PDB file of C-alpha atoms and ligand atoms in Angstrom:
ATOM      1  CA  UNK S  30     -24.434  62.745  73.536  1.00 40.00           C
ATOM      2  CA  UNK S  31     -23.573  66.789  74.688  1.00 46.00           C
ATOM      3  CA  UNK S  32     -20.089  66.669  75.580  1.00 47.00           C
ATOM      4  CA  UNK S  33     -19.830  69.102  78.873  1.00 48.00           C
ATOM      5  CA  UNK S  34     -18.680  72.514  77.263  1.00 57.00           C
ATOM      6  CA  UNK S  35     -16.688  75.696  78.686  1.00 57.00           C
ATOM      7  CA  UNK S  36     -16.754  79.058  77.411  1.00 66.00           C
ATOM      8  CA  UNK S  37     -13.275  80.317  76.349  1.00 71.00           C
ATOM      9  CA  UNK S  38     -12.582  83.907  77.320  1.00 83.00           C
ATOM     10  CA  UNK S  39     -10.844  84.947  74.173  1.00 96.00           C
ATOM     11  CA  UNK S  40     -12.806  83.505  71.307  1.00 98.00           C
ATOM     12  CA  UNK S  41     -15.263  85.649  69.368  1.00 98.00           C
ATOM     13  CA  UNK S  42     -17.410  84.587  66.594  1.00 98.00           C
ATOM     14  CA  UNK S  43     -18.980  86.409  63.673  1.00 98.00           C
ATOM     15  CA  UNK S  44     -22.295  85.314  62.341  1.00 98.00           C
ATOM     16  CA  UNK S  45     -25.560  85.367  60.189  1.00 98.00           C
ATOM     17  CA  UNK S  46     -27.167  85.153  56.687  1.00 98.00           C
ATOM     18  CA  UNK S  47     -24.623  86.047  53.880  1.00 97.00           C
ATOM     19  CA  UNK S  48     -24.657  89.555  53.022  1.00 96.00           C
ATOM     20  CA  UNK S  49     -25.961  90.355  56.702  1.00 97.00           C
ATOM     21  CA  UNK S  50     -22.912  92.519  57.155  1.00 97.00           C
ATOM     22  CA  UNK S  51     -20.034  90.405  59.033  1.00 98.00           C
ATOM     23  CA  UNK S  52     -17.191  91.352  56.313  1.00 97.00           C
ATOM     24  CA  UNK S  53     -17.679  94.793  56.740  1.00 97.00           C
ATOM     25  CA  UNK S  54     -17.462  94.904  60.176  1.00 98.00           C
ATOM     26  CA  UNK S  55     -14.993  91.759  61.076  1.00 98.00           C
ATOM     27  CA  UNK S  56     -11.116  93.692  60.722  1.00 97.00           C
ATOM     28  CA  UNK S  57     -12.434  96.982  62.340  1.00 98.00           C
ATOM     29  CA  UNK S  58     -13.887  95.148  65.086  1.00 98.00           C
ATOM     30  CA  UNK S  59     -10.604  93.191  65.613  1.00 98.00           C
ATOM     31  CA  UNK S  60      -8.386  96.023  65.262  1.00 98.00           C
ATOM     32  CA  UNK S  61     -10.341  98.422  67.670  1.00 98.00           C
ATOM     33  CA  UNK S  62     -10.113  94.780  70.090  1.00 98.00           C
ATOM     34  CA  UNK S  63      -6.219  94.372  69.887  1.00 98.00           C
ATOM     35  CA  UNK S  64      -5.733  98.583  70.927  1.00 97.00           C
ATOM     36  CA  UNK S  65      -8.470  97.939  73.475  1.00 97.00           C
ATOM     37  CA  UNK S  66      -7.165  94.962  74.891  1.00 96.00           C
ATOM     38  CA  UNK S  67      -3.481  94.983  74.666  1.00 96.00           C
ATOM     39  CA  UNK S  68      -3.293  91.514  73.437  1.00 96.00           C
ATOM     40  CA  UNK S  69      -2.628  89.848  69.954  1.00 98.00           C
ATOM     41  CA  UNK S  70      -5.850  89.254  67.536  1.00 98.00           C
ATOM     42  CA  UNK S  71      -6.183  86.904  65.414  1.00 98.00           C
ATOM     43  CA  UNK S  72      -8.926  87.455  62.703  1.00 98.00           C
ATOM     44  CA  UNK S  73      -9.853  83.861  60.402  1.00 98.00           C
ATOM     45  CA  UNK S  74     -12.545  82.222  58.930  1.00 98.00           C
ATOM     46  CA  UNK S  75     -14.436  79.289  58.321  1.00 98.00           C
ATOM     47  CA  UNK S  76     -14.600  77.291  56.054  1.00 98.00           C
ATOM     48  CA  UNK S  77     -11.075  78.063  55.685  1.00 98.00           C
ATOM     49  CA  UNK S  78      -8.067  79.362  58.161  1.00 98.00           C
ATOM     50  CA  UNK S  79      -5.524  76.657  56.680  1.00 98.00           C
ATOM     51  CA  UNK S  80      -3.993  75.994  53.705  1.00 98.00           C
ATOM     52  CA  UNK S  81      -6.437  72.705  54.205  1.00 98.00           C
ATOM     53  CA  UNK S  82      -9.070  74.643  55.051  1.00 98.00           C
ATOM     54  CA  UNK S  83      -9.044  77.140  52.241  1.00 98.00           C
ATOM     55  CA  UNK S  84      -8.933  73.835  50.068  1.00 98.00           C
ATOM     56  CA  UNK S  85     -11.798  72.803  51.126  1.00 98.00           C
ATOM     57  CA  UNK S  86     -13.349  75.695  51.288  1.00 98.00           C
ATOM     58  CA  UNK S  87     -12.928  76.217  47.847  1.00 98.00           C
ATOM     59  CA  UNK S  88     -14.382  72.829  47.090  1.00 98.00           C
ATOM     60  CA  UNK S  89     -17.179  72.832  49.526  1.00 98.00           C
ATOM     61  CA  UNK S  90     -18.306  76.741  48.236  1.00 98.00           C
ATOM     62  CA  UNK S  91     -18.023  75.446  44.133  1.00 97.00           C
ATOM     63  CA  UNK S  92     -18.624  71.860  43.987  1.00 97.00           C
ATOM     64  CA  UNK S  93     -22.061  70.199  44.582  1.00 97.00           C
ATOM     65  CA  UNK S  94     -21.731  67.413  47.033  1.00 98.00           C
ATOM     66  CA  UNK S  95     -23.786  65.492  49.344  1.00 98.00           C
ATOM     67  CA  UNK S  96     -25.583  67.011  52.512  1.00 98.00           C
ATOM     68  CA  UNK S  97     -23.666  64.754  54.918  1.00 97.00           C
ATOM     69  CA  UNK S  98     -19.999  64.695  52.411  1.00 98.00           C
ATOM     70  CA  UNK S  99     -20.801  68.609  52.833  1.00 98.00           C
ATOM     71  CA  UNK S 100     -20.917  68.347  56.670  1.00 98.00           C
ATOM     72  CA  UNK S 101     -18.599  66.653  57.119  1.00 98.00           C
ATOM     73  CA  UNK S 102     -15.953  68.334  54.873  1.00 98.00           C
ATOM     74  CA  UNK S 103     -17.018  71.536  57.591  1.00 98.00           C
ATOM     75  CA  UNK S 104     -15.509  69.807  60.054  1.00 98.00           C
ATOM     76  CA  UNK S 105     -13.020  68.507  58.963  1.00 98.00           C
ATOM     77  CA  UNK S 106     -11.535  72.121  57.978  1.00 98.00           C
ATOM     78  CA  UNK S 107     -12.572  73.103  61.304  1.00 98.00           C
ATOM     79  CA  UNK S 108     -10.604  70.544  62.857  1.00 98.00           C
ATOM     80  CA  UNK S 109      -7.591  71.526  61.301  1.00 98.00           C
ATOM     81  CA  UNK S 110      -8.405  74.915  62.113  1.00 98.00           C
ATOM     82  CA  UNK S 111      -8.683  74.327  65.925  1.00 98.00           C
ATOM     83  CA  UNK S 112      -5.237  72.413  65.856  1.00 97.00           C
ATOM     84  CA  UNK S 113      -3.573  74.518  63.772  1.00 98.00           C
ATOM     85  CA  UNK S 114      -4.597  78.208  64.264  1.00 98.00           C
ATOM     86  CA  UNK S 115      -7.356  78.522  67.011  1.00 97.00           C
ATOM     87  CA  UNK S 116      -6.243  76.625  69.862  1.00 96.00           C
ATOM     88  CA  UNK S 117      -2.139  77.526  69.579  1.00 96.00           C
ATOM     89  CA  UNK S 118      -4.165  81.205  69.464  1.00 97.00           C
ATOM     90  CA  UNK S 119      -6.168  80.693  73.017  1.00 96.00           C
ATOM     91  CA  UNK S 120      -2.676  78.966  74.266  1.00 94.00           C
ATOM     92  CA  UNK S 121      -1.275  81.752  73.773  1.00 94.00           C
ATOM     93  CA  UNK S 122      -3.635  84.556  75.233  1.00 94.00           C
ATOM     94  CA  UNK S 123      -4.328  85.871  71.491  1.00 97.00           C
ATOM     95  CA  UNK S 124      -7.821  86.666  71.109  1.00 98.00           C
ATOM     96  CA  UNK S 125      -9.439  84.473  67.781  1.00 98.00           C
ATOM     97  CA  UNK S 126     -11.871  86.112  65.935  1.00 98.00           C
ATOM     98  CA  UNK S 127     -13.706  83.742  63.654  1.00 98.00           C
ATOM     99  CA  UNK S 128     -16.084  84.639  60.958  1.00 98.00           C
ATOM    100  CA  UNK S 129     -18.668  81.778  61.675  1.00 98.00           C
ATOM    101  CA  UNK S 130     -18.162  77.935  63.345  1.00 98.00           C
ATOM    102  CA  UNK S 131     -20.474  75.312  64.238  1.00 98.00           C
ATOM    103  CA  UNK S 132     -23.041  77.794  64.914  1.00 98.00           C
ATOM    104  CA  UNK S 133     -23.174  77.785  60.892  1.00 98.00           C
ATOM    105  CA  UNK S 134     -23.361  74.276  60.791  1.00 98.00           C
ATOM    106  CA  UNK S 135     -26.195  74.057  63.028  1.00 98.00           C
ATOM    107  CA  UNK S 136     -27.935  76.813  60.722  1.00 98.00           C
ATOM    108  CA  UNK S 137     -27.352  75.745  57.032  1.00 98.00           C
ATOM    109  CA  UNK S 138     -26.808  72.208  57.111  1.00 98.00           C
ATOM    110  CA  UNK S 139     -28.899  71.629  60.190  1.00 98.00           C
ATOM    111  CA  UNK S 140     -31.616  74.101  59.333  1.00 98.00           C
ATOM    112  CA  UNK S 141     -31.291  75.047  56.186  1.00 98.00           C
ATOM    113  CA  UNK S 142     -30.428  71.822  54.326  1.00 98.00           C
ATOM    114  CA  UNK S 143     -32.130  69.433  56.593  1.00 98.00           C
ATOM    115  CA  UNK S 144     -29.174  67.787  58.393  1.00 98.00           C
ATOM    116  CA  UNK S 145     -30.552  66.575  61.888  1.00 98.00           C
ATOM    117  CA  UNK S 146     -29.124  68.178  64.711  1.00 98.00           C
ATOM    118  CA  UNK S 147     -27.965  65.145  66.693  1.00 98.00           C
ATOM    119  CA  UNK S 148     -25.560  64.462  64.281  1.00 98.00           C
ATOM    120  CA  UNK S 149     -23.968  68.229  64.029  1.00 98.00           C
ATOM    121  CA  UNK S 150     -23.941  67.834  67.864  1.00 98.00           C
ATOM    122  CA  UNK S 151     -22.171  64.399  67.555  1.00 98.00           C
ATOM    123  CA  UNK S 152     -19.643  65.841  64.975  1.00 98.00           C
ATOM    124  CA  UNK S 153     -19.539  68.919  67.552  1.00 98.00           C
ATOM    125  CA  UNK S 154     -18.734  66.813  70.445  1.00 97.00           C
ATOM    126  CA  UNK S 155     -15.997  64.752  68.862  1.00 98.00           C
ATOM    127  CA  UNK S 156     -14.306  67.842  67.266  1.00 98.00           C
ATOM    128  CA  UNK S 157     -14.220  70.352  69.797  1.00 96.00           C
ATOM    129  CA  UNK S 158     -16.087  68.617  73.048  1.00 94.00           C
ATOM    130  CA  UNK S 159     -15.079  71.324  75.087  1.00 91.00           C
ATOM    131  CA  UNK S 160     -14.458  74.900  73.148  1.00 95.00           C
ATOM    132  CA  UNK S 161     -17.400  77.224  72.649  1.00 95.00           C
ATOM    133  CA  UNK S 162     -17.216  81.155  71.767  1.00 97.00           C
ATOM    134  CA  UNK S 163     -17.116  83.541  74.888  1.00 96.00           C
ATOM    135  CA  UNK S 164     -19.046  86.027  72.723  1.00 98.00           C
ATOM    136  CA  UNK S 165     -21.021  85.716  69.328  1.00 98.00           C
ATOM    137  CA  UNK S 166     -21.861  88.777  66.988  1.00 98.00           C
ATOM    138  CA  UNK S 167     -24.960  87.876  64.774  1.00 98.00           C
ATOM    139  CA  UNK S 168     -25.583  90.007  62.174  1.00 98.00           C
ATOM    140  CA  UNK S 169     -29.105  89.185  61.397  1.00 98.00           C
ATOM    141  CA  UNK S 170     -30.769  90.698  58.546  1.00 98.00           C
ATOM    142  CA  UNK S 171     -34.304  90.081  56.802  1.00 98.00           C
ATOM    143  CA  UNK S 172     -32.942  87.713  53.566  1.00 97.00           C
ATOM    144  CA  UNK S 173     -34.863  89.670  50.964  1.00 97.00           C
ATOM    145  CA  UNK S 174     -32.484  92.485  51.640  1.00 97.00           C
ATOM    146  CA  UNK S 175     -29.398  90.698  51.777  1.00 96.00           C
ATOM    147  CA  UNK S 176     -30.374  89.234  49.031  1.00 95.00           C
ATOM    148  CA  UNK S 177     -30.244  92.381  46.896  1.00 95.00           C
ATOM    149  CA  UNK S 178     -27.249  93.470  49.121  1.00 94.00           C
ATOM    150  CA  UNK S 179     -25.216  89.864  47.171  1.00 93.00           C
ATOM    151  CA  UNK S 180     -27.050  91.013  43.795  1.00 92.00           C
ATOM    152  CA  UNK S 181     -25.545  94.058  43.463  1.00 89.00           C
ATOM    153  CA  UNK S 182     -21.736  93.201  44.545  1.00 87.00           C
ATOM    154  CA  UNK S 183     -20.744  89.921  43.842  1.00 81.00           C
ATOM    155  CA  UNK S 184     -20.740  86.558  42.148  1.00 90.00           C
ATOM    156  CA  UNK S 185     -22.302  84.033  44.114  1.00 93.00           C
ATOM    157  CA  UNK S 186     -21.179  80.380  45.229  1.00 95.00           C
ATOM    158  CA  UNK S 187     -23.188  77.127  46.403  1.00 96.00           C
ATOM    159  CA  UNK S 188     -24.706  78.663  49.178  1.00 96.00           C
ATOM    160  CA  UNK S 189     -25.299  82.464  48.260  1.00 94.00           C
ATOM    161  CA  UNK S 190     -27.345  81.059  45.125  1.00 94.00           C
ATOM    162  CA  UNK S 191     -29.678  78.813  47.229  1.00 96.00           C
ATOM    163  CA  UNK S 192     -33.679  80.047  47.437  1.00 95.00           C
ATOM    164  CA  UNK S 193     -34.797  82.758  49.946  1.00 95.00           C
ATOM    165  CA  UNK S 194     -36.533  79.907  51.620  1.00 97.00           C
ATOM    166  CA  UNK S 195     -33.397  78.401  52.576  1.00 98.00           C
ATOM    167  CA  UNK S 196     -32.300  81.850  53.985  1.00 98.00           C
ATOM    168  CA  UNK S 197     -35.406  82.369  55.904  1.00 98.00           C
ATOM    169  CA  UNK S 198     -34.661  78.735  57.683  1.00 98.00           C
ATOM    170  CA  UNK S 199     -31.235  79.859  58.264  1.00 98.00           C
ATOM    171  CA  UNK S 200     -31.847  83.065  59.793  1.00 98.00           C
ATOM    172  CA  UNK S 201     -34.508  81.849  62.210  1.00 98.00           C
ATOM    173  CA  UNK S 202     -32.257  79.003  63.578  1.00 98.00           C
ATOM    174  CA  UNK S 203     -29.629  81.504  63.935  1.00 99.00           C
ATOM    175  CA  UNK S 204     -32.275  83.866  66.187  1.00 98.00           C
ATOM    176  CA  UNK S 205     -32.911  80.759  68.072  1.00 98.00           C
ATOM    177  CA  UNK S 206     -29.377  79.879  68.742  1.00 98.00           C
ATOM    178  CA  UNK S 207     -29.133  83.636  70.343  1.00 98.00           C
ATOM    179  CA  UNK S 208     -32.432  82.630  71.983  1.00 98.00           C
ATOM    180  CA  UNK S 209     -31.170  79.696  73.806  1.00 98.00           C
ATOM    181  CA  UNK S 210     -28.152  81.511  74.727  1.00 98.00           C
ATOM    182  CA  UNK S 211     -28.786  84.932  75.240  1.00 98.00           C
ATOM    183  CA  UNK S 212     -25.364  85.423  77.716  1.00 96.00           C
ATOM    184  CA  UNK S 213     -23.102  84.578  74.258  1.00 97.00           C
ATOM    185  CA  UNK S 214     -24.770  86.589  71.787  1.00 98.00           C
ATOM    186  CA  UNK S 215     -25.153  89.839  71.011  1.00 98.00           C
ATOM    187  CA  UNK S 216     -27.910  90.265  67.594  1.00 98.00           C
ATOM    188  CA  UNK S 217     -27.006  92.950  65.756  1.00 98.00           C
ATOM    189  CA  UNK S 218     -29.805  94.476  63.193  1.00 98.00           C
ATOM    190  CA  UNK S 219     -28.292  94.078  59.979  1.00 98.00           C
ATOM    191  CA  UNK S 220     -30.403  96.845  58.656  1.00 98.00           C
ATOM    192  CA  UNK S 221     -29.140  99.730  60.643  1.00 97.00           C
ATOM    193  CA  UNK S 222     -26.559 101.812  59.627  1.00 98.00           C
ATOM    194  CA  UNK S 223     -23.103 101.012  59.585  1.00 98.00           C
ATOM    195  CA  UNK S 224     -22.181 103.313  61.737  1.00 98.00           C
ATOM    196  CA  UNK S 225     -24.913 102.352  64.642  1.00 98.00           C
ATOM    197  CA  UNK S 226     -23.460  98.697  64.204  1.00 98.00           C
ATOM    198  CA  UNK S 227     -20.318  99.747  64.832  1.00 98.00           C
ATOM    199  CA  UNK S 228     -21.426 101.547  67.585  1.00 98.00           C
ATOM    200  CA  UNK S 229     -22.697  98.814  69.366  1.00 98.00           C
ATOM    201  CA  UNK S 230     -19.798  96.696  68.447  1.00 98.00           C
ATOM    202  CA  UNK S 231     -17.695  99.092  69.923  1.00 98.00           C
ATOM    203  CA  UNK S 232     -19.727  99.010  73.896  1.00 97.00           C
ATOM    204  CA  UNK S 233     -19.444  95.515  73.642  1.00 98.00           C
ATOM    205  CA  UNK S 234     -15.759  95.536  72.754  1.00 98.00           C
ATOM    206  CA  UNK S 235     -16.087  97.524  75.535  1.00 96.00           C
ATOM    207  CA  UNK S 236     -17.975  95.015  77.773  1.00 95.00           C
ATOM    208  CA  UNK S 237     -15.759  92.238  76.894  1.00 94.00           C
ATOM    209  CA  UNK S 238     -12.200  93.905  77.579  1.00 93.00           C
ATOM    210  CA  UNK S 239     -13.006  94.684  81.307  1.00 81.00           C
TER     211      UNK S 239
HETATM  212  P1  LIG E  15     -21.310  89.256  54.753  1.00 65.09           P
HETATM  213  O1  LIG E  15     -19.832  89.267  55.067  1.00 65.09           O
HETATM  214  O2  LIG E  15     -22.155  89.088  55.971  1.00 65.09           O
HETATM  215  O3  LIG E  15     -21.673  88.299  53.654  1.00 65.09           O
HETATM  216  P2  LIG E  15     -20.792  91.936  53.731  1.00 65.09           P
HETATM  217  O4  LIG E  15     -20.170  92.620  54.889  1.00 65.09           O
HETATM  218  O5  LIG E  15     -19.895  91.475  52.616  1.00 65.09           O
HETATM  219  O6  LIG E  15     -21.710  90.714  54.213  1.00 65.09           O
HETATM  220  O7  LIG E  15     -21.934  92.927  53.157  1.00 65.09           O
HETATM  221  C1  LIG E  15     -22.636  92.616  51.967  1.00 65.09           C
HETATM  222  C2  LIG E  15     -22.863  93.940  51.218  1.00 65.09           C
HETATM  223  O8  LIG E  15     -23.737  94.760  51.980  1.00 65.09           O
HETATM  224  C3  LIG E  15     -21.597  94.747  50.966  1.00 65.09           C
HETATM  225  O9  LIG E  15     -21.684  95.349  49.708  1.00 65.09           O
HETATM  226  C4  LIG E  15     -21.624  95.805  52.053  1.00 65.09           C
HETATM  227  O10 LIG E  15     -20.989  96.988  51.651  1.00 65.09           O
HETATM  228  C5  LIG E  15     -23.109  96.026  52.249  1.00 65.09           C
HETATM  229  N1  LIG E  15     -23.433  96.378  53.648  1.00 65.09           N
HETATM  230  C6  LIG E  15     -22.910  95.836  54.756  1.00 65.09           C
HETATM  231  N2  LIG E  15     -23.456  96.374  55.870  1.00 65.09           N
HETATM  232  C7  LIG E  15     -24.376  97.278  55.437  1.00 65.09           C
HETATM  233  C8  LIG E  15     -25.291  98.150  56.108  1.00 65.09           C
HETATM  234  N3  LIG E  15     -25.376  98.195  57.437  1.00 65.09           N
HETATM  235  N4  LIG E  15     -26.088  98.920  55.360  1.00 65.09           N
HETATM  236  C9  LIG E  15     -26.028  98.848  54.010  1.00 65.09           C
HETATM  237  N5  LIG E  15     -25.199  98.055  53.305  1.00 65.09           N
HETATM  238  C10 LIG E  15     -24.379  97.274  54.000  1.00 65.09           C
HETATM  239  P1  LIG E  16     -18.533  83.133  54.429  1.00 65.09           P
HETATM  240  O1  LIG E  16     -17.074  83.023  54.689  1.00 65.09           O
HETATM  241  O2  LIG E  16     -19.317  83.940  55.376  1.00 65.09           O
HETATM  242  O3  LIG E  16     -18.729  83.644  52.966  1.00 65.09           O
HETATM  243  P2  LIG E  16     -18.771  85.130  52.475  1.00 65.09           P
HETATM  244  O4  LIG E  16     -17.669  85.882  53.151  1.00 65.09           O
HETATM  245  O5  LIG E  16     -18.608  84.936  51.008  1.00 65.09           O
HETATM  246  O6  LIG E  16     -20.125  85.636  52.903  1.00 65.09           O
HETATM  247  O7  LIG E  16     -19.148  81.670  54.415  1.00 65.09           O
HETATM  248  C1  LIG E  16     -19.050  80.822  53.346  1.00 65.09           C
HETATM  249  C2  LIG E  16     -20.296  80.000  53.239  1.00 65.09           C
HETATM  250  O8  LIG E  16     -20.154  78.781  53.938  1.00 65.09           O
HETATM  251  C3  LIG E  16     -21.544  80.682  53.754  1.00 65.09           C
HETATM  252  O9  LIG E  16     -22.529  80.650  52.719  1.00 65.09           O
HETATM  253  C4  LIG E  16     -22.025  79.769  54.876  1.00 65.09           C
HETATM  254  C5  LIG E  16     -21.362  78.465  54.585  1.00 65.09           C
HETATM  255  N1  LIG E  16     -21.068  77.640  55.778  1.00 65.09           N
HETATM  256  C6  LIG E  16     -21.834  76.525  56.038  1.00 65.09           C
HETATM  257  O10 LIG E  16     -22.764  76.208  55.284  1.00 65.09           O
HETATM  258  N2  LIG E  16     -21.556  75.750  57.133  1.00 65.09           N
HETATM  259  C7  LIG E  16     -20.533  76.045  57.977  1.00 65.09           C
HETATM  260  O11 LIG E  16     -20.286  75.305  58.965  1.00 65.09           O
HETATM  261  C8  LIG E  16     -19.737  77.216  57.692  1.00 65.09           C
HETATM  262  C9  LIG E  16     -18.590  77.560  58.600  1.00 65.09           C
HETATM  263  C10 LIG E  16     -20.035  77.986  56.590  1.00 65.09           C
END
């Protein structure tokens, strides 16, 4: 069922539990990239990164919906995404960086809702068969503590409201994602200080630009 899959030099992806960290870090990270690099960045998100896409977005974030209706709505934004933003991006020689893809999918639908896997990896394979992220920043924080981070700042949607439970199954598929490919990720501990993050993001900007 796998479709083969290549690693794409110039996509980056930004992941973990909400309130890990990502948004803090994402347009710093991208900026320091472009004057490293030389080349055009191009920061998005997902759900989202379309007119489309933020439509959805807003409906899959706010309205309550069925686990598969929910999936599939993910990837269907994402494959307007790809066509419209990412892959004219990667055509071009612009670096994308994304705050999460399927890597998300895999972790709250699959894991944390239940979804089974063979059917994110059938959805996977149809929408983007042969595009995976060169490099993937996870941001992985303990969810009692992001928890309180999303307390205290702002007002939560569909997923930020769901039980720590569901945020303990989410972070430990993301862990085994970076497991099982320890060559894209790079796990960041969400509980260090913002500056240490950034100074690991910044070797590994590093790292990739040679
Ligand atoms: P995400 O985008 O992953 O949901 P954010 O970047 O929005 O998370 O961070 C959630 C909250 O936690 C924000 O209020 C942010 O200022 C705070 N925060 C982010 N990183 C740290 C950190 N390393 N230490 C303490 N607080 C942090
Ligand atoms: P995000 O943009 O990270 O929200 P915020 O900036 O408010 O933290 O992600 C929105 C939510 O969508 C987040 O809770 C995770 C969820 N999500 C999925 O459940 N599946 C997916 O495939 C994607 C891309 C996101």
């Amino acid at each position: 069922m796998n479709a083969p899959r290549f690693v794409t030099p110039r996509f980056v992806t930004f992941e973990g539990v909400d309130g890990a960290g990502k948004s803090t870090h994402l347009e710093w990270f991208a900026q320091t990239l472009g004057t490293r690099s030389g080349h055009e960045v191009v920061v998005t998100r997902e759900p989202g990164g379309t007119p489309l896409g933020e439509a959805l977005r807003a409906l899959v974030l706010h309205r309550p919906m069925d686990l598969e209706t929910e999936a599939l709505l993910m990837f269907a934004a994402r494959r307007q995404h790809l066509v419209d933003v990412i892959g004219p991006a990667l055509a071009r020689g612009a670096w994308v960086v994304c705050d999460r893809f399927t890597d998300a999918t895999v972790a709250y639908q699959g894991a944390g809702r239940g979804m089974p896997i063979a059917r994110i990896e059938a959805l996977r394979a149809w929408v983007h068969p042969a595009l995976e992220p060169r490099l993937t920043l996870l941001f992985d924080l303990a969810p009692e503590i992001a928890r309180q981070r999303l307390d205290a700042t702002r007002d939560k949607d569909r997923f930020e409201r769901e039980a720590q439970d569901f945020f303990v199954r989410v972070r430990t598929a993301y862990l085994r994602l970076a497991d099982e490919e320890p060559a894209r990720f790079v796990v960041l501990d969400g509980s260090g200080s913002i500056d240490h993050i950034r100074e690991i993001l910044e070797k590994t900007i590093t790292s990739i630009c040679l």
